[in-house]
Coordinates of C-alpha atoms in Angstrom, one line a residue:
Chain A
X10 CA 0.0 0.0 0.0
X11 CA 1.5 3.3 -0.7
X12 CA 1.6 6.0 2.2
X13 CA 2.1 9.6 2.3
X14 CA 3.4 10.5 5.6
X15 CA 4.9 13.6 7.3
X16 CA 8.7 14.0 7.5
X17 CA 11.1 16.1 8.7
X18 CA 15.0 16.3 8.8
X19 CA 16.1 17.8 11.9
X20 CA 19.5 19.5 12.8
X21 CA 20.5 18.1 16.6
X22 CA 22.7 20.3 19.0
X23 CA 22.6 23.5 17.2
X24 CA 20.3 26.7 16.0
X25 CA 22.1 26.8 12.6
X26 CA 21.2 24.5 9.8
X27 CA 24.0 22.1 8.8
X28 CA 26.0 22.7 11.8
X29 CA 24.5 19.7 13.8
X30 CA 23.6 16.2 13.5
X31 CA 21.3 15.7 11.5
X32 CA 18.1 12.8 11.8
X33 CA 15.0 12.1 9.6
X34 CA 11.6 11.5 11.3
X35 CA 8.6 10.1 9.9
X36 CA 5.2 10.7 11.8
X37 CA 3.7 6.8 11.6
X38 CA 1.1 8.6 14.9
X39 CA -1.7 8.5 12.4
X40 CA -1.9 4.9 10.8
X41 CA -1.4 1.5 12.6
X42 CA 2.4 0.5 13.0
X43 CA 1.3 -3.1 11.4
X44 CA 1.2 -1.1 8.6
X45 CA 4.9 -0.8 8.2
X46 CA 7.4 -4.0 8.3
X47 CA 10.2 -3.8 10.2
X48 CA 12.1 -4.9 6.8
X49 CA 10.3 -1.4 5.6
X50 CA 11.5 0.5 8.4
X51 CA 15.1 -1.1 7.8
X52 CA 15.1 -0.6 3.9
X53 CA 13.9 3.6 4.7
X54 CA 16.8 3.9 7.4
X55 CA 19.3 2.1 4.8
X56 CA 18.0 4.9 2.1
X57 CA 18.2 7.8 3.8
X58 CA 22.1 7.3 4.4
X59 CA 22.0 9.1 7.4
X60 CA 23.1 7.5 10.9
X61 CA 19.9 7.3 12.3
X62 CA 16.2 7.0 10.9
X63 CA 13.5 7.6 12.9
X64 CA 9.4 6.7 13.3
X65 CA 7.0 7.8 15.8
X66 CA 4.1 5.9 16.5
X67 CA 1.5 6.0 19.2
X68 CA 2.3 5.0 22.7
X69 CA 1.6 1.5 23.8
X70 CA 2.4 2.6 27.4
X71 CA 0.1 5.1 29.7
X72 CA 1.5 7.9 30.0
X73 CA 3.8 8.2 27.0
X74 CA 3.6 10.7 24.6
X75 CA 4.6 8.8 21.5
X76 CA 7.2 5.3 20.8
X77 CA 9.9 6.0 19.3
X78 CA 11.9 3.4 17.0
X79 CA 15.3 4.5 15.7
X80 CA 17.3 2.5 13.1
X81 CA 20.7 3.1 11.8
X82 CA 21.3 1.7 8.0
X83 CA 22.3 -1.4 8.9
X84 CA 20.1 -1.9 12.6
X85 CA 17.7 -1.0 15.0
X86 CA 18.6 0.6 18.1
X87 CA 17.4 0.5 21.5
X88 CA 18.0 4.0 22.6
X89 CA 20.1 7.0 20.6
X90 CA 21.1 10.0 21.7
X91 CA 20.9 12.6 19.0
X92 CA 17.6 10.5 17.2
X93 CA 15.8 11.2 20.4
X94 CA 15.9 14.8 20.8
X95 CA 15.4 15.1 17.5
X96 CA 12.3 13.0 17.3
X97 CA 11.0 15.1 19.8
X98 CA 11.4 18.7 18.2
X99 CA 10.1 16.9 15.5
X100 CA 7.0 15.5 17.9
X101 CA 6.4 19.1 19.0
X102 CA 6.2 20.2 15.6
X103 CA 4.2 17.6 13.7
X104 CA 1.6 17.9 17.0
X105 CA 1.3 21.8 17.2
X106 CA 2.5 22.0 20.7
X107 CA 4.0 24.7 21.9
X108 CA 3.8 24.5 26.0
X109 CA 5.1 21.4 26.9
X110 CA 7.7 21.5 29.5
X111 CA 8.4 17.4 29.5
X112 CA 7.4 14.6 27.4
X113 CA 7.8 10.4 27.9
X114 CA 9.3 8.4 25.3
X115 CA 8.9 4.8 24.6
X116 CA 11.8 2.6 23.1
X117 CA 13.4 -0.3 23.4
X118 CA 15.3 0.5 26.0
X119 CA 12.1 1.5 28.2
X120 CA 11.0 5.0 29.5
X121 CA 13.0 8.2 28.6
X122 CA 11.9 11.2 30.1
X123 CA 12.5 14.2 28.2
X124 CA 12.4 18.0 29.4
X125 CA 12.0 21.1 27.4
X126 CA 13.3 24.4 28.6
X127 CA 11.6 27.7 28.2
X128 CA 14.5 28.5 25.6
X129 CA 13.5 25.5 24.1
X130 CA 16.2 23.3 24.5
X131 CA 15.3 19.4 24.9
X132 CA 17.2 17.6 27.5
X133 CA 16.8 13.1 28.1
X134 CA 17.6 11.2 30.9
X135 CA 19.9 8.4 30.1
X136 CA 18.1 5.6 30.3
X137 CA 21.6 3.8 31.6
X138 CA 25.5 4.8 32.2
X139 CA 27.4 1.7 33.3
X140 CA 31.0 2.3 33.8
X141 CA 34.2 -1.0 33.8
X142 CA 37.9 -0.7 33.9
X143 CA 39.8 -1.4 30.8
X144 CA 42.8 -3.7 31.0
X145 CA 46.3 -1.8 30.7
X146 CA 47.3 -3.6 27.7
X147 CA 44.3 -2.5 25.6
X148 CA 45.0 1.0 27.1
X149 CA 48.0 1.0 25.6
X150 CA 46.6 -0.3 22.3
X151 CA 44.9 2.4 21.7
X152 CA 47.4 4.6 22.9
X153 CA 49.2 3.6 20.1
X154 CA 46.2 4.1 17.4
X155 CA 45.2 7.8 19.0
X156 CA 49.0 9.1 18.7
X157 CA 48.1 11.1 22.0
X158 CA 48.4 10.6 26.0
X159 CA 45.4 10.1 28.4
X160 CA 45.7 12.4 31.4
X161 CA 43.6 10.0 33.7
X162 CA 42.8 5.8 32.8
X163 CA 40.5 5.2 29.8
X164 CA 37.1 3.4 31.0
X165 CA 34.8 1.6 29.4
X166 CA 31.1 3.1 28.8
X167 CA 28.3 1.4 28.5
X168 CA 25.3 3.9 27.7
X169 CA 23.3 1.8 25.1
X170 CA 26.3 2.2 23.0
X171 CA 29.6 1.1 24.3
X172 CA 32.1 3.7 24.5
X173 CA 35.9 4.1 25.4
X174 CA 36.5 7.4 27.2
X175 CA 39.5 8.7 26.6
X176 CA 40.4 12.0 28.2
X177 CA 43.5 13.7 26.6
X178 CA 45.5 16.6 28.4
X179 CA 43.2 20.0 26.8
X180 CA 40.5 20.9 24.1
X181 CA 43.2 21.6 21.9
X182 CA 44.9 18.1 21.7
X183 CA 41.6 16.3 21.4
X184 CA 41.1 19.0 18.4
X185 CA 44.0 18.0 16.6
X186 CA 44.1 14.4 17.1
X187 CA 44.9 12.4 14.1
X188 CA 43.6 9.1 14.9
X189 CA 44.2 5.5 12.6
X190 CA 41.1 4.9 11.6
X191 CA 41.9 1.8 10.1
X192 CA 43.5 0.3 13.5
X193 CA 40.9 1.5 15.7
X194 CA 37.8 -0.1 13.6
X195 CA 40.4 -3.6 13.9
X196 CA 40.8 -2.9 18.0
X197 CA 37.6 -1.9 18.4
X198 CA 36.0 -5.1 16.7
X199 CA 38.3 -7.3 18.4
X200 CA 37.0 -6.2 21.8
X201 CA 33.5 -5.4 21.5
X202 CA 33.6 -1.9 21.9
X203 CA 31.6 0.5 19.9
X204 CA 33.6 3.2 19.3
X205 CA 36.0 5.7 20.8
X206 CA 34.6 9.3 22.7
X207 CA 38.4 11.7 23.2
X208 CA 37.8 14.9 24.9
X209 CA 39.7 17.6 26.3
X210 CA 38.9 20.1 29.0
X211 CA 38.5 23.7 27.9
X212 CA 41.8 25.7 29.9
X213 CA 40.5 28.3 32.4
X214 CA 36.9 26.2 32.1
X215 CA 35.8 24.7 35.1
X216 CA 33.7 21.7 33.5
X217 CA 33.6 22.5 29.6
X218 CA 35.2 20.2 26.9
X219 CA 36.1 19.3 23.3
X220 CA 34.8 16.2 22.3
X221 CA 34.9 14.0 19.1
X222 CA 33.2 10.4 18.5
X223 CA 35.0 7.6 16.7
X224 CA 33.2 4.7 15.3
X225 CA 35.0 3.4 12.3
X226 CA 33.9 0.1 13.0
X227 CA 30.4 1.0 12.2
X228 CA 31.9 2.3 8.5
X229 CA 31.3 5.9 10.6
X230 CA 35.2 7.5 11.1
X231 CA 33.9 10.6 13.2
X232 CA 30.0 11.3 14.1
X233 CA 29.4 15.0 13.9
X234 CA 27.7 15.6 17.7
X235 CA 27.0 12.4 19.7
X236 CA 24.6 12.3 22.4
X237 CA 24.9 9.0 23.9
X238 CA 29.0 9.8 24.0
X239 CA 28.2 12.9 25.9
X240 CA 26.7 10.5 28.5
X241 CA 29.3 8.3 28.5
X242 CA 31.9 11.4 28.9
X243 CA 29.9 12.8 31.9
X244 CA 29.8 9.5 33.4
X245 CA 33.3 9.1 33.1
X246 CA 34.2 12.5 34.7
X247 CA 31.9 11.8 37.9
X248 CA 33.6 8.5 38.2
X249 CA 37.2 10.4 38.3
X250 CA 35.9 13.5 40.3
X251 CA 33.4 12.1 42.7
X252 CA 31.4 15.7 41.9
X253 CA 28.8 15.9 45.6
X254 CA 26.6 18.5 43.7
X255 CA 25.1 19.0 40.6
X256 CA 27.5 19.7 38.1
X257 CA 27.1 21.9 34.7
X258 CA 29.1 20.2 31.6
X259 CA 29.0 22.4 28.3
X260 CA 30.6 20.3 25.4
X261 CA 31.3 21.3 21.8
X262 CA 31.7 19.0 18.6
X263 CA 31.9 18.3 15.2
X264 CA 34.7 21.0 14.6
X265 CA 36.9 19.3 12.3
X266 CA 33.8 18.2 10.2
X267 CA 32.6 21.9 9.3
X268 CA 29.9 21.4 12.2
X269 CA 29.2 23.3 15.7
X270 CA 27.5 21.2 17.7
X271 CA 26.8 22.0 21.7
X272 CA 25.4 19.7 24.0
X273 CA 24.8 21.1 27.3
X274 CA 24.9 18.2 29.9
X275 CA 24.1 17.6 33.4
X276 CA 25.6 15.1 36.3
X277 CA 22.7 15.9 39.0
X278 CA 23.0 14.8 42.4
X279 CA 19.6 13.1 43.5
X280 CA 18.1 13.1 47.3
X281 CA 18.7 9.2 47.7
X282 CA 23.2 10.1 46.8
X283 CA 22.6 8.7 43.4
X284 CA 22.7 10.6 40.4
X285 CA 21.5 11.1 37.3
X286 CA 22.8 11.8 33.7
X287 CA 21.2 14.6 31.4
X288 CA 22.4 15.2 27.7
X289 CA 20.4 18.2 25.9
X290 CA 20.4 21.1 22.9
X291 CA 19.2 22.8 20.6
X292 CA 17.3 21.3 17.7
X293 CA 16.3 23.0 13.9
X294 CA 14.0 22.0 11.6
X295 CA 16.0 21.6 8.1
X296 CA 13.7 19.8 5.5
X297 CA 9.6 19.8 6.2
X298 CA 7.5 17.7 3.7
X299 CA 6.6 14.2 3.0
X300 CA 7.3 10.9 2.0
X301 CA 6.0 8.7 0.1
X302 CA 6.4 4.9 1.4
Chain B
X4 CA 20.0 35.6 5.1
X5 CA 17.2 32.8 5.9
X6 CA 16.2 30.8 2.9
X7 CA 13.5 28.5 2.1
X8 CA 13.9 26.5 -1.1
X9 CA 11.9 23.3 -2.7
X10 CA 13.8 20.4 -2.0
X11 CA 13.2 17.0 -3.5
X12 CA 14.9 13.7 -2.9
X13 CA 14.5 11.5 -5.7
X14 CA 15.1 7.7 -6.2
X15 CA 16.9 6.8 -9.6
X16 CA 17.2 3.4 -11.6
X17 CA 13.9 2.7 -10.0
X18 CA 9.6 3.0 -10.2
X19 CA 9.6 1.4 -6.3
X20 CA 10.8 3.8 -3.2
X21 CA 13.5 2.7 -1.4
X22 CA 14.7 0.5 -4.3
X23 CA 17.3 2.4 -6.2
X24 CA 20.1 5.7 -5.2
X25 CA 18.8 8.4 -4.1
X26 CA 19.8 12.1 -4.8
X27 CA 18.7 15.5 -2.6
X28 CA 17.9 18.4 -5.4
X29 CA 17.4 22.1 -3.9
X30 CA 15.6 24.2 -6.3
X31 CA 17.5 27.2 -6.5
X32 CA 15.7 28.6 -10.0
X33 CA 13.7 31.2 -8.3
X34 CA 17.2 33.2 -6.2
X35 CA 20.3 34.6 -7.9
X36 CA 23.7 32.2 -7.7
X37 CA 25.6 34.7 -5.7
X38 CA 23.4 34.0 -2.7
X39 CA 24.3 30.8 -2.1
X40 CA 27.7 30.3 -1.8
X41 CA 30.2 27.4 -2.9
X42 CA 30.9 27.1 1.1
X43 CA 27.2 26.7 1.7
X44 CA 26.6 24.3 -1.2
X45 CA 28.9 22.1 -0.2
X46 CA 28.0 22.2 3.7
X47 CA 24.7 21.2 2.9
X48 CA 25.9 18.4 0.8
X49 CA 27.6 16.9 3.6
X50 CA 25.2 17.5 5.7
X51 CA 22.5 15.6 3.9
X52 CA 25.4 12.6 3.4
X53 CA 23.9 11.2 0.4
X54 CA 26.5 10.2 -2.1
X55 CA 25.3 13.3 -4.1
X56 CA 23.4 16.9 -3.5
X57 CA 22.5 18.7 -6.4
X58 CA 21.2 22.7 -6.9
X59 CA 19.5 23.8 -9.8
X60 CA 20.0 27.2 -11.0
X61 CA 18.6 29.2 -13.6
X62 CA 21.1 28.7 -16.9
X63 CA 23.4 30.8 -18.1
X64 CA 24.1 29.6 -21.7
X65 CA 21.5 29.8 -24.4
X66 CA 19.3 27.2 -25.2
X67 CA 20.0 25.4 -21.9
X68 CA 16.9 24.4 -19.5
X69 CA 19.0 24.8 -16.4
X70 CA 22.2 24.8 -14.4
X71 CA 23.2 21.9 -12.5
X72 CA 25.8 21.9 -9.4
X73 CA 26.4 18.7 -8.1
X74 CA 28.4 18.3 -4.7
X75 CA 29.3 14.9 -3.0
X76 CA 29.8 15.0 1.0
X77 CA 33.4 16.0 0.2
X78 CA 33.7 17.7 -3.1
X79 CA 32.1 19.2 -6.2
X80 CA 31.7 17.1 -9.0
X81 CA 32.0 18.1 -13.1
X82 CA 29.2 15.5 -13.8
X83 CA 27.3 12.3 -12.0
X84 CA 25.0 10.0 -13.8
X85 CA 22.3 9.1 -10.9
X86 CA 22.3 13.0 -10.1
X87 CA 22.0 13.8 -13.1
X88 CA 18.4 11.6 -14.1
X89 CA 17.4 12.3 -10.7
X90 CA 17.6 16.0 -11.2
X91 CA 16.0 16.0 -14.1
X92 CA 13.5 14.3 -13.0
X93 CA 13.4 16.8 -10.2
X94 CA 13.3 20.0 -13.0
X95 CA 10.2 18.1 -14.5
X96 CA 7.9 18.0 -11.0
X97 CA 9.4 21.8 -9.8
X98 CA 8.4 23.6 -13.4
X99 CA 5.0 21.3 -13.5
X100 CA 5.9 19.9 -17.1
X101 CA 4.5 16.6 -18.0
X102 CA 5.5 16.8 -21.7
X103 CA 9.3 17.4 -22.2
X104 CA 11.2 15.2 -25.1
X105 CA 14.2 16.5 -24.2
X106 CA 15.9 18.5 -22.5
X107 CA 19.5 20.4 -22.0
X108 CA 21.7 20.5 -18.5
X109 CA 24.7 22.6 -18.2
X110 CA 27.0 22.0 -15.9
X111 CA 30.5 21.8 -15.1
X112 CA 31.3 18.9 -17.5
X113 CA 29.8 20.9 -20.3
X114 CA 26.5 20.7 -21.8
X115 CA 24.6 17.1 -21.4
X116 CA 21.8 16.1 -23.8
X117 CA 18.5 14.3 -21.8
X118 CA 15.8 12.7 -23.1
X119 CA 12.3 11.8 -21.6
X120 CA 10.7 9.0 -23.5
X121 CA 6.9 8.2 -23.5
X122 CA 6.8 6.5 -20.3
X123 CA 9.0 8.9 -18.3
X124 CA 12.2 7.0 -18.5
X125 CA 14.9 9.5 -18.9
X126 CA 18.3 9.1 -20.6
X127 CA 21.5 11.2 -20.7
X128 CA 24.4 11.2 -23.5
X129 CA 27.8 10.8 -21.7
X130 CA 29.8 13.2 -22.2
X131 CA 33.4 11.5 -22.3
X132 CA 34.2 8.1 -22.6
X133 CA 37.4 7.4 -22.7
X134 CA 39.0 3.6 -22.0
X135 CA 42.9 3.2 -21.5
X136 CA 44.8 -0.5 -21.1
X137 CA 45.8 -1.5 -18.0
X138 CA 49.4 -3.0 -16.9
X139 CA 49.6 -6.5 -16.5
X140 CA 51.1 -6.3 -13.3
X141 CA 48.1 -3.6 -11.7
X142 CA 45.1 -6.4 -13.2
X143 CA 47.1 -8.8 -11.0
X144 CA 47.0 -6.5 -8.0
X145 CA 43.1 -6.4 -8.5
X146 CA 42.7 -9.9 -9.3
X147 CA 44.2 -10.5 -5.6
X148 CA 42.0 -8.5 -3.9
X149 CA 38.7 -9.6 -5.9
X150 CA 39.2 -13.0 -5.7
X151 CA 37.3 -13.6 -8.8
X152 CA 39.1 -14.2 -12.5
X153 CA 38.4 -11.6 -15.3
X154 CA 37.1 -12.8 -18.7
X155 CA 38.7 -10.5 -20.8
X156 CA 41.4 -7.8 -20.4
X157 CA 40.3 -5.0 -17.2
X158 CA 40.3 -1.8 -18.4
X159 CA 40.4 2.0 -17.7
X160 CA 37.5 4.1 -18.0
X161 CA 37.4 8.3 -17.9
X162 CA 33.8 9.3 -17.9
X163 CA 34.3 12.1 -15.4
X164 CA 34.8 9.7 -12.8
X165 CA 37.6 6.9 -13.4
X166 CA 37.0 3.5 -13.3
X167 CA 38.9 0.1 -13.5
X168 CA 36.1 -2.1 -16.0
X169 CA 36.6 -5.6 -14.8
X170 CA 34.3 -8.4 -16.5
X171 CA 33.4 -12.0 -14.5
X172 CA 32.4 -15.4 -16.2
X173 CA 28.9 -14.2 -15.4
X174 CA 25.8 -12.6 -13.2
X175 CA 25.8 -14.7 -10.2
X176 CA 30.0 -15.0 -10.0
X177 CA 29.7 -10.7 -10.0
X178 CA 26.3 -10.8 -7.8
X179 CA 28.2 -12.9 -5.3
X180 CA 31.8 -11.5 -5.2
X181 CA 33.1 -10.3 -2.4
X182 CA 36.2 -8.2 -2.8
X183 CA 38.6 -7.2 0.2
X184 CA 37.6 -3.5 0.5
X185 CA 40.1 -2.1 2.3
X186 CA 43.0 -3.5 -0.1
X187 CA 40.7 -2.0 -2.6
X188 CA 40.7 1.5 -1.3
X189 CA 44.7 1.3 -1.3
X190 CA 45.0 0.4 -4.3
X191 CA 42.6 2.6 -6.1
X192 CA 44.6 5.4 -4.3
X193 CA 48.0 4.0 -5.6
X194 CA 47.0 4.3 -9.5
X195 CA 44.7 7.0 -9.0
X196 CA 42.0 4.8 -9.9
X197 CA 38.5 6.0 -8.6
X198 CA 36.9 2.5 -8.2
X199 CA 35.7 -0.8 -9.9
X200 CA 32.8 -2.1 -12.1
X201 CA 32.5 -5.0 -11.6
X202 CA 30.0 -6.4 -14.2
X203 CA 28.9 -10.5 -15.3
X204 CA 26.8 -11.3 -18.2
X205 CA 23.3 -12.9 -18.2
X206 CA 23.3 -16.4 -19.0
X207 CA 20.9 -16.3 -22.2
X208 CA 20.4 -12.8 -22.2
X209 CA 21.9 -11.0 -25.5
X210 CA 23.6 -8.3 -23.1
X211 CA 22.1 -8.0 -19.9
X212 CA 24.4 -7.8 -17.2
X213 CA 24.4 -7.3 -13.6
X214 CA 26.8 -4.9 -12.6
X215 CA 28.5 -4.2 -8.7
X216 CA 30.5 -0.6 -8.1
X217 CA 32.9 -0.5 -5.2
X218 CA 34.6 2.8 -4.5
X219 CA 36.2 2.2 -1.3
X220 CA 39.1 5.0 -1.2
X221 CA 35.9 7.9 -1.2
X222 CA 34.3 5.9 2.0
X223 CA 32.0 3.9 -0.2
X224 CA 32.4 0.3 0.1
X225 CA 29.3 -0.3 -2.8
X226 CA 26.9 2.1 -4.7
X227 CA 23.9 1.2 -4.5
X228 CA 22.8 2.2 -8.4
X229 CA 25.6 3.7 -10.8
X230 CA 25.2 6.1 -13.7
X231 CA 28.8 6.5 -14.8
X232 CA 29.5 3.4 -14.1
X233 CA 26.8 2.1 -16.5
X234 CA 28.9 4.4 -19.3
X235 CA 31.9 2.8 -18.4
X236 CA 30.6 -0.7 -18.9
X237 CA 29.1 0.0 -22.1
X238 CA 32.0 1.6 -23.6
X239 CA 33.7 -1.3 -22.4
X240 CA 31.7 -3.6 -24.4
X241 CA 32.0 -1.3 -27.7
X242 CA 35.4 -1.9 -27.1
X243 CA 35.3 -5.4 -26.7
X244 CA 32.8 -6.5 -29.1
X245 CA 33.2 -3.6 -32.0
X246 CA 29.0 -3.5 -32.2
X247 CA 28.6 -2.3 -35.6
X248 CA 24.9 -2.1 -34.9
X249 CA 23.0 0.4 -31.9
X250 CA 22.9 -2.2 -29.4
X251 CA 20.7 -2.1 -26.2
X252 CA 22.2 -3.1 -22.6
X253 CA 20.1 -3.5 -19.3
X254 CA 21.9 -3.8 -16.3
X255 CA 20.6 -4.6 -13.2
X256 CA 22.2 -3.4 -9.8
X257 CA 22.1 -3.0 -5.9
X258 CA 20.9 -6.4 -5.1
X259 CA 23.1 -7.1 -2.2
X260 CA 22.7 -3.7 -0.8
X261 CA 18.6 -4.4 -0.8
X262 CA 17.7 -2.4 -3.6
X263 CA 16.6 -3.4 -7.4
X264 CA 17.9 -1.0 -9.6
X265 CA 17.3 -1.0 -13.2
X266 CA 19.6 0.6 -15.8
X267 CA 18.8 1.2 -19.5
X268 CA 21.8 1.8 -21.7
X269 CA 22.0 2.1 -25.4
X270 CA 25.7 1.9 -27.4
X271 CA 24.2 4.1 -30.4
X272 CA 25.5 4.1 -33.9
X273 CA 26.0 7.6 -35.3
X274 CA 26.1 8.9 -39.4
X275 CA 29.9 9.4 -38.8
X276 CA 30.8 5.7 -37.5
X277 CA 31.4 7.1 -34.4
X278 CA 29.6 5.7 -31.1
X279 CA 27.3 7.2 -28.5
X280 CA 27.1 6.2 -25.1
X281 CA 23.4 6.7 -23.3
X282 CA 22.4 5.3 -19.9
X283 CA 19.1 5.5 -18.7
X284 CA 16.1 4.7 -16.3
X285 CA 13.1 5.8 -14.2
X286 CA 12.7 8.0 -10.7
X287 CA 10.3 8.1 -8.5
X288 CA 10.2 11.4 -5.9
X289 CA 10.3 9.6 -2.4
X290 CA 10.6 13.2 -0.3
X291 CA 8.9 16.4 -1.2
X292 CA 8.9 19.5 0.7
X293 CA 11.3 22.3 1.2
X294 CA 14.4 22.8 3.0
X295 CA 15.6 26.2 5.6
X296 CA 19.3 27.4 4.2

C-alpha cells in the first residue's frame, strides 16, 4: 500500500542549519504501526544514508507521549542520543505544541523522560550509564592508534552504546588528534567496543570540553555531535571527580567536520546520593515535507 | 540571510521507493547564484550525506533548461549519472511539465543532452568516454583482492569519474563476489584509480548484465545504483565486441545492498561511425517539501 506521511529532517545540537547532527523522522502517529514492516523500516533507514532514521508511533504505554523506534542503515537501536531529541522537536512540531515543558518516550530501552526548557532546549535522561575498567594492555593499544596521552585511565562506557573514554591533556589536543582509523575499527571489533569518545577540557573552564566520537567500525570515522557519547563522557568525569553537587558540563563537537555542535549536559545529584545523567540542545528543523512509502 | 527552497529527494534506476540511489535536489531557479555560496553548497551536501546533492540554478548559456551543481559530502563534481536523471526528473515536477522530449543540463562537465521517453524514462548522452589498457602487473594487484578471475582484459575508464572495467564469467559469479575492500581503497589510491565495475553477463540474455560498483578510497564500500559506471561498462563492451549495430544493454544493480535497480543503456550508432554512449532509467520522488538554508 503506498503512504504519504509527514517528514522532517532535523538538525540536533545546534540553531544553525547544517551545523548539527542531522536525523530524519517520519510521523507513523496517524496509521497503525502493522502497517509498516520492520524490513520497511530497515530498507527507509538504509535509504536515507543518514546514521539514524526515525518513526514515531503511538504510545503502547500510559502515560507516554509517543514510541519512538530509531534504526541506523544497517540496525535497530534501542535507545540514541541525537535521534531522540530530534524526534522530539520533531513530535512538538508535527503535534502543534507549543507548551510542553516534559514529554515520555517509549523505546526499546524503556521510558525516557525528556524535558524542554523555556528557551526550548530538549534535555533526556539516560536511560543507563554503566562504567568498567579497561585492561592496561588495551590502554596502551589504543594509545598507540590515537598518537596522543590520556591524562587520567581510559574506562569503558556502557550507555546503550559502548564507548571508550579517553580524556586527553586539553580541548586543543583532542582537536587536533589524528587518529588510525583503520586500527581502531580492527581494535575496536576485536574487543567489542563500539567506538572511541576523546575529549579535552577547555583551559581556564571549570567543566567544559572538546569532544569527538569515533566509530569506524560501524563504516562511521567521526560522528558529527554524539549524544549518547556525551553521557558516556559525563559518566566518566563523575567517576574520576566524585562531583557531591550537581555539576554543569557544556561540550562542543563536530569542529573538524565543518559542524558546531553544543550539547549542554548535566551530572545531577539526586536526594537518595545517586545521580543522574542529562544530555540536551538545541534542535532545527531543516527539510519539512513528506514521503511517500 | 534565511532561505527556504523546494527540495526533492529523488530515487533513480527505480519505479519502487527505497529500491534504487537516491539524490537530494534544492531548487534554487527562483534566487540569484551569488546567494548561495560554494561554502554553503557544499556544507549542505555533507550534511544531507547522500553520495550526491544537487542545486539547480537558472542557466546561463542559451538554449539550456537549467544549471546543475552537483556536490558529494566532500567535493564538487563536473558531472554524475544518478544526479543527473534524478535532477531531471526533479526539473520536471518543480516547473510542472508533464511533456518534455528533451531537455538540455549545463554543468561543469559541459552541456549534457537528456531525453524523456513516452513512459518517463529519462536518458543522458555521456559526455566523455574514454578507455585506457591496464598493466599487466596492476590487473594482478586487482585480481588478488577480488578474488574472482576476469574474462577479458580489465580496463580503464574516464567518464568524469575513473573506473577500473573488470568483467566476471557471469551474473551470479559478479552478484556474489566479495572483494577485500580495504585492499581495494589502497589500491585505487596508488593508481589513481577511482573505483571498480565490476559487471557479469546474463546467461541467455543478449547483453544483460548485472553490474556491482565499489569505490572504497571515497568511503564507499558499494553504490547502490551507478550512472557512470553504466557508461563505463558499455563503452567497455564497444570496445570489446566492436558492435557495428545500436545495441541495447540492461543492467541490473544494488541487489546485495537491498535495492533493485534498473539501468537502460544504449551503445548508439551515429552517421559518422562514431559511437554514443546513453544510460538510462526511471525516478520516483520519495521526499517532497522544502528545506531552511
Amino acid at each position: 500500500m503506498a503512504l504519504k506521511l509527514p517528514f522532517l529532517q532535523v538538525d540536533v545540537f545546534t540553531n544553525t542549519p547544517f551545523k548539527g547532527n542531522p536525523v530524519a523522522v517520519i510521523n507513523c502517529m496517524n496509521i497503525d504501526e502493522s502497517l509498516l514492516s520492520d524490513k520497511q523500516l530497515q530498507a527507509i533507514a538504509n535509504w536515507t544514508n543518514l546514521s539514524e532514521t526515525t518513526f514515531l508511533f503511538k504510545p503502547t504505554t500510559d502515560g507516554c507521549d509517543y514510541k519512538l523506534r530509531i534504526f541506523t542503515p544497517m540496525c535497530e537501536l534501542p535507545f540514541a542520543g541525537h535521534p531522540t531529541i530530534g524526534s522530539c522537536k520533531a513530535f512538538l512540531q508535527f503535534t502543534g505544541q507549543k507548551t510542553a515543558k516534559s514529554l515520555k518516550q517509549e523505546c526499546k530501552s524503556g521510558i525516557v523522560n525528556l524535558t524542554i526548557s523555556s528557551e526550548g532546549k530538549i534535555s533526556f535522561k539516560a536511560p543507563r550509564a554503566d562504567i568498567e575498567e579497561i585492561p592496561q594492555d588495551v590502554i596502551n593499544e589504543y594509545r598507540k592508534i590515537l598518537q596522543i596521552d590520556c591524562v587520567a585511565a581510559p574506562k569503558l562506557l556502557d550507555v546503550g552504546p559502548i564507548w571508550v573514554v579517553y580524556l586527553t591533556s586539553d580541548a586543543e589536543s583532542c582537536y587536533n588528534a589524528n587518529p588510525d582509523f583503520a586500527q581502531m575499527a580492527i581494535i575496536n571489533n576485536k574487543y567489542g567496543h563500539g567506538g572511541i569518545i576523546l575529549a579535552g577540557k577547555k583551559p581556564g573552564s571549570s567543566q567544559d570540553y572538546e569532544m569527538r566520537a569515533f566509530v569506524p567500525a560501524d563504516g562511521v570515522q567521526e560522528d558529527p555531535v554524539c549524544g549518547s557519547g556525551s553521557i558516556a563522557l559525563i559518566r566518566y568525569l563523575q567517576d574520576l571527580h566524585n562531583f557531591t553537587e550537581t555539576t554543569e558540563v557544556n561540550i562542543t563537537q563536530g569542529g573538524r567536520l565543518t559542524r558546531q555542535g553544543e550539547i549542554f549536559c548535566q551530572i545531577k545529584g539526586n536526594a537518595d546520593g545517586a545521580f543522574s545523567y542529562i544530555s540536551g540542545g538545541n534542535a532545527t528543523i531543516v527539510i519539512e515535507g513528506s514521503i511517500n512509502i
